[in-house]
PDB file of C-alpha atoms in Angstrom:
ATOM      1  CA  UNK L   1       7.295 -81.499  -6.823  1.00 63.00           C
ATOM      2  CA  UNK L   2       7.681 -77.736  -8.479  1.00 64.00           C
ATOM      3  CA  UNK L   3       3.796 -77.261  -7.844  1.00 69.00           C
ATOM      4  CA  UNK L   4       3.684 -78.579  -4.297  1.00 68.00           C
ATOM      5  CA  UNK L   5       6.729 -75.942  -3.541  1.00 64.00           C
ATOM      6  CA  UNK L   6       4.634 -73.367  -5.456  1.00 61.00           C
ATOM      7  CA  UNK L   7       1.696 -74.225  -3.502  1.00 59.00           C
ATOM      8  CA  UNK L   8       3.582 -73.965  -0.376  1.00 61.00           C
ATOM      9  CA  UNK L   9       5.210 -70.923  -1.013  1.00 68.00           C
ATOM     10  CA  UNK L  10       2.093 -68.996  -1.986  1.00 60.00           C
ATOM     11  CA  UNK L  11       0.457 -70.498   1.021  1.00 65.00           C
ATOM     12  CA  UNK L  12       2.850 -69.030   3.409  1.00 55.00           C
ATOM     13  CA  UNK L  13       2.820 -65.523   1.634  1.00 63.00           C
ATOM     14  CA  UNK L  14      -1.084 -66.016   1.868  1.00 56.00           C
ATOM     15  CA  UNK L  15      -0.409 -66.049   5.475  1.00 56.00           C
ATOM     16  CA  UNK L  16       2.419 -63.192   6.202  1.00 57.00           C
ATOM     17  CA  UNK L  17      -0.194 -61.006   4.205  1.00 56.00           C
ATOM     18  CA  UNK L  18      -3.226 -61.848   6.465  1.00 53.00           C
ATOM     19  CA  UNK L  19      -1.366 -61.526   9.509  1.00 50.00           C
ATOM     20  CA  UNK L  20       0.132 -57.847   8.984  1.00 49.00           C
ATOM     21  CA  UNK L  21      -3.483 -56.774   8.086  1.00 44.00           C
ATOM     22  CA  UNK L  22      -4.654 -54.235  10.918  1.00 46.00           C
ATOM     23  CA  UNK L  23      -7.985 -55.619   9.872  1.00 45.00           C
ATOM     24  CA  UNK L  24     -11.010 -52.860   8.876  1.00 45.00           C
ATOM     25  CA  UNK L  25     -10.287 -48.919   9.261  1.00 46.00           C
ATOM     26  CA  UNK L  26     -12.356 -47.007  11.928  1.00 45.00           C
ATOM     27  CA  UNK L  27     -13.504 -43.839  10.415  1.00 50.00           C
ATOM     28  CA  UNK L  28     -12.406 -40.929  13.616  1.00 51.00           C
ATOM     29  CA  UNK L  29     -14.896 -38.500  14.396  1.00 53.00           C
ATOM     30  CA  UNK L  30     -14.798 -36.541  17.087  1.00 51.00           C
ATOM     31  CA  UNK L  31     -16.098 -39.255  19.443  1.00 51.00           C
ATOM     32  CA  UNK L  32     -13.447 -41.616  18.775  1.00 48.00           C
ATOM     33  CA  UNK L  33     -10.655 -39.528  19.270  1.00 51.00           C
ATOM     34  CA  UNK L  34     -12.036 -38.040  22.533  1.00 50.00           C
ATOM     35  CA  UNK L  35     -12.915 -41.459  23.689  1.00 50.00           C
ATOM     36  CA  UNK L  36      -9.188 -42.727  22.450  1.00 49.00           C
ATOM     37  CA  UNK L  37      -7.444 -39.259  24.466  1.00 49.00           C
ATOM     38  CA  UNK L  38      -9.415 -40.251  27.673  1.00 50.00           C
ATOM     39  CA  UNK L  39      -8.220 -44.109  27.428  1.00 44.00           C
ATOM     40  CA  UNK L  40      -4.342 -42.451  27.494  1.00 45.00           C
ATOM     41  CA  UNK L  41      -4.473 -40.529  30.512  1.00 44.00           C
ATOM     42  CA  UNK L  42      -6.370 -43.179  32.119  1.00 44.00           C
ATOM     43  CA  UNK L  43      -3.229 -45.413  31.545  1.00 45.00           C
ATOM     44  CA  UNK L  44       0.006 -44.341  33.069  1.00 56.00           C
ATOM     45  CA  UNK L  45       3.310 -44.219  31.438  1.00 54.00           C
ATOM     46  CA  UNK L  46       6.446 -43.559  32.843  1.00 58.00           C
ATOM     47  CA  UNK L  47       9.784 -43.002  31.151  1.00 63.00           C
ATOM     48  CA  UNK L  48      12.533 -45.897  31.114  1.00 64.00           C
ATOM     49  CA  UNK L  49      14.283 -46.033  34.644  1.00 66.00           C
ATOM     50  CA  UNK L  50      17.336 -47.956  35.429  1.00 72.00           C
ATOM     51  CA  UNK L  51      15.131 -50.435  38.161  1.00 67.00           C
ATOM     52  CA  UNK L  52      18.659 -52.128  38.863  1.00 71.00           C
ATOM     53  CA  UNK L  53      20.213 -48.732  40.475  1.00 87.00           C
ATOM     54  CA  UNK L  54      17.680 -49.987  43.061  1.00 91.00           C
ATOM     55  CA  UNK L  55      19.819 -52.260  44.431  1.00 93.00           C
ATOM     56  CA  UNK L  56      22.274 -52.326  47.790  1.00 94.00           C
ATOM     57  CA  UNK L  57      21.607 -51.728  50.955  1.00 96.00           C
ATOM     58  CA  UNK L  58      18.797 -50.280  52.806  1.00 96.00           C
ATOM     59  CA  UNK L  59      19.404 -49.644  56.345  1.00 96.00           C
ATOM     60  CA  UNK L  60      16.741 -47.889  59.264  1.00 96.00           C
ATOM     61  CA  UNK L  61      14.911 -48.760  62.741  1.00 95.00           C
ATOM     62  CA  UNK L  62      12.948 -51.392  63.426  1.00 93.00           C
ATOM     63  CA  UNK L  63      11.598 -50.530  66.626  1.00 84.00           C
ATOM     64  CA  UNK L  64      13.616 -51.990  69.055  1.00 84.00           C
ATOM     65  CA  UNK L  65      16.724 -52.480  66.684  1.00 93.00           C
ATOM     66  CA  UNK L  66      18.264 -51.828  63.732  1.00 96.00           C
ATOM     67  CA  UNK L  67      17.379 -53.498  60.363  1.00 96.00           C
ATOM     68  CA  UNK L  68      19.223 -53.787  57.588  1.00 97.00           C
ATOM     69  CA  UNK L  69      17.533 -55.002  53.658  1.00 97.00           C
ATOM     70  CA  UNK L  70      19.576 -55.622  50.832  1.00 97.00           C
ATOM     71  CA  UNK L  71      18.561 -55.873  47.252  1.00 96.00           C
ATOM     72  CA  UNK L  72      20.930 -58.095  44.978  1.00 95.00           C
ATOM     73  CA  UNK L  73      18.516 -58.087  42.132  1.00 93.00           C
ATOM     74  CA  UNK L  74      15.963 -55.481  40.628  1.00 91.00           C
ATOM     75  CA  UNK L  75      14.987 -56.033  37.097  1.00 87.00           C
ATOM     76  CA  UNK L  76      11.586 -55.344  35.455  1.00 80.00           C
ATOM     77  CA  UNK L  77       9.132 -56.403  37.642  1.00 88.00           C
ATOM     78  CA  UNK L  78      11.070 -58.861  40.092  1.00 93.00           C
ATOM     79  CA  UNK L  79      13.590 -58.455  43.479  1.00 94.00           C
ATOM     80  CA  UNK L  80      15.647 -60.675  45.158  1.00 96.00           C
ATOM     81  CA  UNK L  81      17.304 -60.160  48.155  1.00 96.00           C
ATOM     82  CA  UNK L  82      17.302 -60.749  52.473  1.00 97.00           C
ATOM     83  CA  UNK L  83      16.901 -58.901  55.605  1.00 96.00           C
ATOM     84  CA  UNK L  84      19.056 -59.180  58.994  1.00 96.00           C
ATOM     85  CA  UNK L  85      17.174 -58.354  62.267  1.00 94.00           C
ATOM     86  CA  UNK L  86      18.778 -59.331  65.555  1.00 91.00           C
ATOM     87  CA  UNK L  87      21.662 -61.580  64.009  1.00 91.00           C
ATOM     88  CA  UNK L  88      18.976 -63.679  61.711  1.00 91.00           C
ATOM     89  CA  UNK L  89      19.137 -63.396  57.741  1.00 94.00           C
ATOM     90  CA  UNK L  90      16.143 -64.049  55.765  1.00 94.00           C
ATOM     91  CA  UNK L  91      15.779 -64.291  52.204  1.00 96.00           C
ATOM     92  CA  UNK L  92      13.292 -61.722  50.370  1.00 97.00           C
ATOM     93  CA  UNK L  93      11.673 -61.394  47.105  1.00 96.00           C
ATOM     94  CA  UNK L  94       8.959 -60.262  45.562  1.00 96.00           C
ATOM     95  CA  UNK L  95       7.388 -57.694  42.863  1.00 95.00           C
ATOM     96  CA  UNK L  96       8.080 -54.246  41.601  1.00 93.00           C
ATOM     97  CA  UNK L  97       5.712 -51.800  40.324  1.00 91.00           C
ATOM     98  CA  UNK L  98       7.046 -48.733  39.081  1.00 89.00           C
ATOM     99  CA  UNK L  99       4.501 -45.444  40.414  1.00 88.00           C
ATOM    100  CA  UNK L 100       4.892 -41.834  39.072  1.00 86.00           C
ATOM    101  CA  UNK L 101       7.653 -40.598  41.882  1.00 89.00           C
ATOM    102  CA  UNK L 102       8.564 -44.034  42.934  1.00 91.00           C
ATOM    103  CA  UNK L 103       8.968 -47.955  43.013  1.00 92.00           C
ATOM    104  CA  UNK L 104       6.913 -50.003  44.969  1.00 95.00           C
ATOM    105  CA  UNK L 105       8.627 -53.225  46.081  1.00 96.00           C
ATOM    106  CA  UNK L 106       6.325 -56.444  48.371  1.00 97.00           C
ATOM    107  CA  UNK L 107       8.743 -58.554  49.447  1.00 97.00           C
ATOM    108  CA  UNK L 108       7.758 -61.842  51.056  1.00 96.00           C
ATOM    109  CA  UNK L 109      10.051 -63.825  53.339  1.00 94.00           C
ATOM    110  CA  UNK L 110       9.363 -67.598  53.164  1.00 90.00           C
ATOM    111  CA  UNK L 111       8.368 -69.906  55.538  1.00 85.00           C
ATOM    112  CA  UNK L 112       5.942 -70.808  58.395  1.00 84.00           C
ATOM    113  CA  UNK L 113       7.284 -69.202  61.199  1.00 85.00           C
ATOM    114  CA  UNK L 114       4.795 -66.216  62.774  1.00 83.00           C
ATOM    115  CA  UNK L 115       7.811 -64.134  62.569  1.00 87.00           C
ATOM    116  CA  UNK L 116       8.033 -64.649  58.831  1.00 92.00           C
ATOM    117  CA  UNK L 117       6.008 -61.783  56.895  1.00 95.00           C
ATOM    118  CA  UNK L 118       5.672 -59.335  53.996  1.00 96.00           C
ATOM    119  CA  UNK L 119       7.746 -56.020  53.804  1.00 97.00           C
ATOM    120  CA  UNK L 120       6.347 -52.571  51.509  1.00 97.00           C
ATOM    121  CA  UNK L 121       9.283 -50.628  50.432  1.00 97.00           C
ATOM    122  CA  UNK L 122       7.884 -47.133  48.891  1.00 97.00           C
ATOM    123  CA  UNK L 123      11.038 -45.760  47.501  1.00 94.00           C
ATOM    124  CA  UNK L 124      11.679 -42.580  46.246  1.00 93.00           C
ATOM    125  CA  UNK L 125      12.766 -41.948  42.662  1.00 89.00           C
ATOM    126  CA  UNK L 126      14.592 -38.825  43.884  1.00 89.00           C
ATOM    127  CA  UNK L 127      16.585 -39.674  46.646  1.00 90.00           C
ATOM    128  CA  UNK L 128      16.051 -43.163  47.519  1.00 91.00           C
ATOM    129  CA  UNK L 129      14.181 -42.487  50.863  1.00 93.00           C
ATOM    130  CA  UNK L 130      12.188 -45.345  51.911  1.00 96.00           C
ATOM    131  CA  UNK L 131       8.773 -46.118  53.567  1.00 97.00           C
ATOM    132  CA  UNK L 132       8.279 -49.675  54.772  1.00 97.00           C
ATOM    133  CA  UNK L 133       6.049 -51.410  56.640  1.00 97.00           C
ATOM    134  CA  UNK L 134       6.416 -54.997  57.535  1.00 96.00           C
ATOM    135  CA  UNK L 135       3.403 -57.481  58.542  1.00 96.00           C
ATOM    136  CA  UNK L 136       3.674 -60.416  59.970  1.00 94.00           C
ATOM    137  CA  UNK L 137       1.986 -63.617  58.498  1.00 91.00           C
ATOM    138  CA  UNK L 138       0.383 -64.447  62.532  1.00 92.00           C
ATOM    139  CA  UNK L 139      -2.313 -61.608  62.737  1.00 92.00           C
ATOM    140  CA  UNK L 140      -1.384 -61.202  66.531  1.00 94.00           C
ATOM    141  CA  UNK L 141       2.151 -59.486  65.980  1.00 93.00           C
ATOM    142  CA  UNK L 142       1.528 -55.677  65.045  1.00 94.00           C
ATOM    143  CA  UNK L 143       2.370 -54.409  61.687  1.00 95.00           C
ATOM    144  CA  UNK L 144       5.510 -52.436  62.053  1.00 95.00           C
ATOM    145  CA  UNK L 145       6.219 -49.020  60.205  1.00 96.00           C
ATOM    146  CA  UNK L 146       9.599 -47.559  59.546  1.00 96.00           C
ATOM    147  CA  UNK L 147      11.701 -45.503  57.097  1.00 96.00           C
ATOM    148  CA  UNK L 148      14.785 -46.427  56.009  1.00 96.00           C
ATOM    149  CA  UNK L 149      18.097 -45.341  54.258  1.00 95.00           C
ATOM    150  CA  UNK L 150      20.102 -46.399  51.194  1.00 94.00           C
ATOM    151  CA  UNK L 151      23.683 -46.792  52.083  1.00 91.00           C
ATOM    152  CA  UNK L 152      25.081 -48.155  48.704  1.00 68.00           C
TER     153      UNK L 152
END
Protein backbone atom coordinates (compact mmCIF):
# COMPACT_ATOMS: atom_id res chain seq x y z
CA UNK A 1 0.00 0.00 0.00
CA UNK A 2 3.08 2.50 1.14
CA UNK A 3 4.58 2.02 -2.50
CA UNK A 4 1.37 2.52 -4.44
CA UNK A 5 0.96 5.98 -2.30
CA UNK A 6 4.65 6.62 -3.10
CA UNK A 7 4.05 5.92 -6.62
CA UNK A 8 1.15 8.14 -6.67
CA UNK A 9 2.57 10.88 -5.00
CA UNK A 10 5.67 11.10 -7.16
CA UNK A 11 3.41 10.74 -10.11
CA UNK A 12 1.47 13.79 -9.36
CA UNK A 13 4.68 15.89 -8.51
CA UNK A 14 5.94 14.41 -11.94
CA UNK A 15 3.05 16.25 -13.27
CA UNK A 16 2.87 19.82 -11.29
CA UNK A 17 6.64 19.94 -12.49
CA UNK A 18 5.87 19.36 -16.25
CA UNK A 19 3.07 21.59 -16.28
CA UNK A 20 4.82 24.88 -14.78
CA UNK A 21 7.62 24.27 -17.40
CA UNK A 22 7.50 27.34 -19.92
CA UNK A 23 8.93 24.70 -22.18
CA UNK A 24 12.47 25.64 -24.27
CA UNK A 25 14.04 29.33 -23.92
CA UNK A 26 14.09 31.53 -27.11
CA UNK A 27 17.41 33.13 -27.33
CA UNK A 28 16.24 37.37 -28.13
CA UNK A 29 18.10 39.01 -30.70
CA UNK A 30 17.21 41.91 -32.06
CA UNK A 31 14.60 40.34 -34.37
CA UNK A 32 12.63 38.85 -31.73
CA UNK A 33 12.22 41.67 -29.65
CA UNK A 34 11.30 44.00 -32.57
CA UNK A 35 8.98 41.41 -33.87
CA UNK A 36 7.55 40.90 -30.03
CA UNK A 37 7.26 45.25 -29.67
CA UNK A 38 5.28 45.30 -33.02
CA UNK A 39 2.82 42.33 -31.82
CA UNK A 40 2.00 44.91 -28.58
CA UNK A 41 0.96 47.86 -30.32
CA UNK A 42 -0.82 45.82 -32.74
CA UNK A 43 -3.00 44.63 -29.73
CA UNK A 44 -4.90 47.20 -27.80
CA UNK A 45 -5.11 47.55 -24.14
CA UNK A 46 -7.11 49.69 -22.23
CA UNK A 47 -7.04 50.38 -18.51
CA UNK A 48 -9.80 48.77 -16.11
CA UNK A 49 -13.15 50.81 -16.48
CA UNK A 50 -16.09 50.48 -14.27
CA UNK A 51 -18.45 49.01 -17.55
CA UNK A 52 -21.41 48.97 -14.90
CA UNK A 53 -21.37 53.02 -14.48
CA UNK A 54 -22.81 52.40 -17.98
CA UNK A 55 -25.96 51.78 -16.85
CA UNK A 56 -29.46 54.00 -16.54
CA UNK A 57 -31.10 55.76 -18.78
CA UNK A 58 -30.41 56.98 -22.17
CA UNK A 59 -32.85 59.32 -23.53
CA UNK A 60 -32.82 61.33 -27.36
CA UNK A 61 -34.98 61.65 -30.73
CA UNK A 62 -36.07 59.18 -32.72
CA UNK A 63 -37.30 60.96 -35.57
CA UNK A 64 -40.71 61.47 -35.11
CA UNK A 65 -40.63 60.90 -31.21
CA UNK A 66 -38.83 60.55 -28.36
CA UNK A 67 -36.96 57.34 -27.31
CA UNK A 68 -35.94 56.38 -24.27
CA UNK A 69 -33.07 53.04 -23.62
CA UNK A 70 -32.28 51.84 -20.38
CA UNK A 71 -29.42 49.68 -19.35
CA UNK A 72 -30.04 47.49 -16.10
CA UNK A 73 -26.96 45.46 -16.65
CA UNK A 74 -23.34 46.18 -18.07
CA UNK A 75 -20.70 43.80 -17.03
CA UNK A 76 -17.68 42.59 -19.06
CA UNK A 77 -18.76 41.98 -22.28
CA UNK A 78 -22.70 41.63 -21.89
CA UNK A 79 -25.99 44.29 -21.54
CA UNK A 80 -29.30 43.83 -20.65
CA UNK A 81 -31.87 46.13 -20.83
CA UNK A 82 -35.28 47.63 -23.10
CA UNK A 83 -36.33 50.49 -25.12
CA UNK A 84 -39.83 52.47 -25.07
CA UNK A 85 -40.90 54.10 -28.41
CA UNK A 86 -44.48 55.28 -28.77
CA UNK A 87 -45.86 53.55 -25.47
CA UNK A 88 -44.21 49.94 -26.51
CA UNK A 89 -41.29 48.39 -24.28
CA UNK A 90 -38.94 46.04 -25.77
CA UNK A 91 -36.37 44.09 -24.20
CA UNK A 92 -32.57 44.64 -25.38
CA UNK A 93 -29.36 42.93 -25.04
CA UNK A 94 -26.46 42.35 -26.55
CA UNK A 95 -22.44 42.78 -26.50
CA UNK A 96 -19.94 45.28 -25.30
CA UNK A 97 -16.66 46.03 -26.67
CA UNK A 98 -14.66 48.42 -24.93
CA UNK A 99 -12.70 51.01 -27.84
CA UNK A 100 -9.93 53.53 -26.86
CA UNK A 101 -12.46 56.69 -26.01
CA UNK A 102 -15.49 54.57 -25.74
CA UNK A 103 -17.88 51.45 -25.38
CA UNK A 104 -19.51 50.03 -28.13
CA UNK A 105 -22.82 48.36 -27.21
CA UNK A 106 -25.22 46.03 -30.33
CA UNK A 107 -28.20 45.49 -28.81
CA UNK A 108 -30.73 43.19 -30.44
CA UNK A 109 -34.44 43.28 -29.67
CA UNK A 110 -36.09 39.84 -30.10
CA UNK A 111 -38.62 38.70 -32.17
CA UNK A 112 -40.11 38.53 -35.72
CA UNK A 113 -41.81 41.57 -36.08
CA UNK A 114 -40.21 44.04 -39.07
CA UNK A 115 -40.23 46.59 -36.44
CA UNK A 116 -37.94 44.51 -34.27
CA UNK A 117 -34.11 45.40 -35.01
CA UNK A 118 -30.55 46.01 -33.80
CA UNK A 119 -29.49 49.32 -31.99
CA UNK A 120 -25.35 50.72 -32.02
CA UNK A 121 -24.78 52.73 -28.99
CA UNK A 122 -21.15 54.52 -29.42
CA UNK A 123 -20.77 55.98 -26.03
CA UNK A 124 -18.41 58.25 -24.87
CA UNK A 125 -15.97 57.45 -22.06
CA UNK A 126 -15.92 61.17 -21.20
CA UNK A 127 -19.22 62.34 -20.96
CA UNK A 128 -21.53 59.66 -21.82
CA UNK A 129 -22.74 61.20 -25.18
CA UNK A 130 -24.19 58.70 -27.38
CA UNK A 131 -24.32 57.79 -31.14
CA UNK A 132 -26.92 55.22 -32.15
CA UNK A 133 -28.24 53.96 -35.00
CA UNK A 134 -31.01 51.49 -35.10
CA UNK A 135 -31.79 48.97 -38.16
CA UNK A 136 -34.54 47.26 -38.64
CA UNK A 137 -34.51 43.40 -39.24
CA UNK A 138 -37.16 44.08 -42.72
CA UNK A 139 -34.57 45.73 -45.16
CA UNK A 140 -37.46 48.10 -46.38
CA UNK A 141 -37.66 50.34 -43.11
CA UNK A 142 -34.63 52.91 -43.21
CA UNK A 143 -31.90 52.67 -40.74
CA UNK A 144 -32.44 55.43 -38.30
CA UNK A 145 -29.55 57.65 -36.77
CA UNK A 146 -29.74 59.58 -33.57
CA UNK A 147 -27.77 60.81 -30.53
CA UNK A 148 -28.84 60.46 -27.32
CA UNK A 149 -28.43 61.56 -23.60
CA UNK A 150 -27.69 59.87 -20.27
CA UNK A 151 -30.10 61.03 -17.69
CA UNK A 152 -29.04 58.76 -14.70
Amino acid sequence: MKRIQALLIGIWILLQMTSCSSGPKVPQTAETEKNHSDSLKAQEWFPEYPSDTLTGLYTGDFGDSPIRIFLTYVKNEKAIGYNVHKGLQRNISGDVIQKKDSFELTLNEPGDNPYDGVFVLKISKKDFSTDATWTAKDPAIPTRKFKLIKKQ
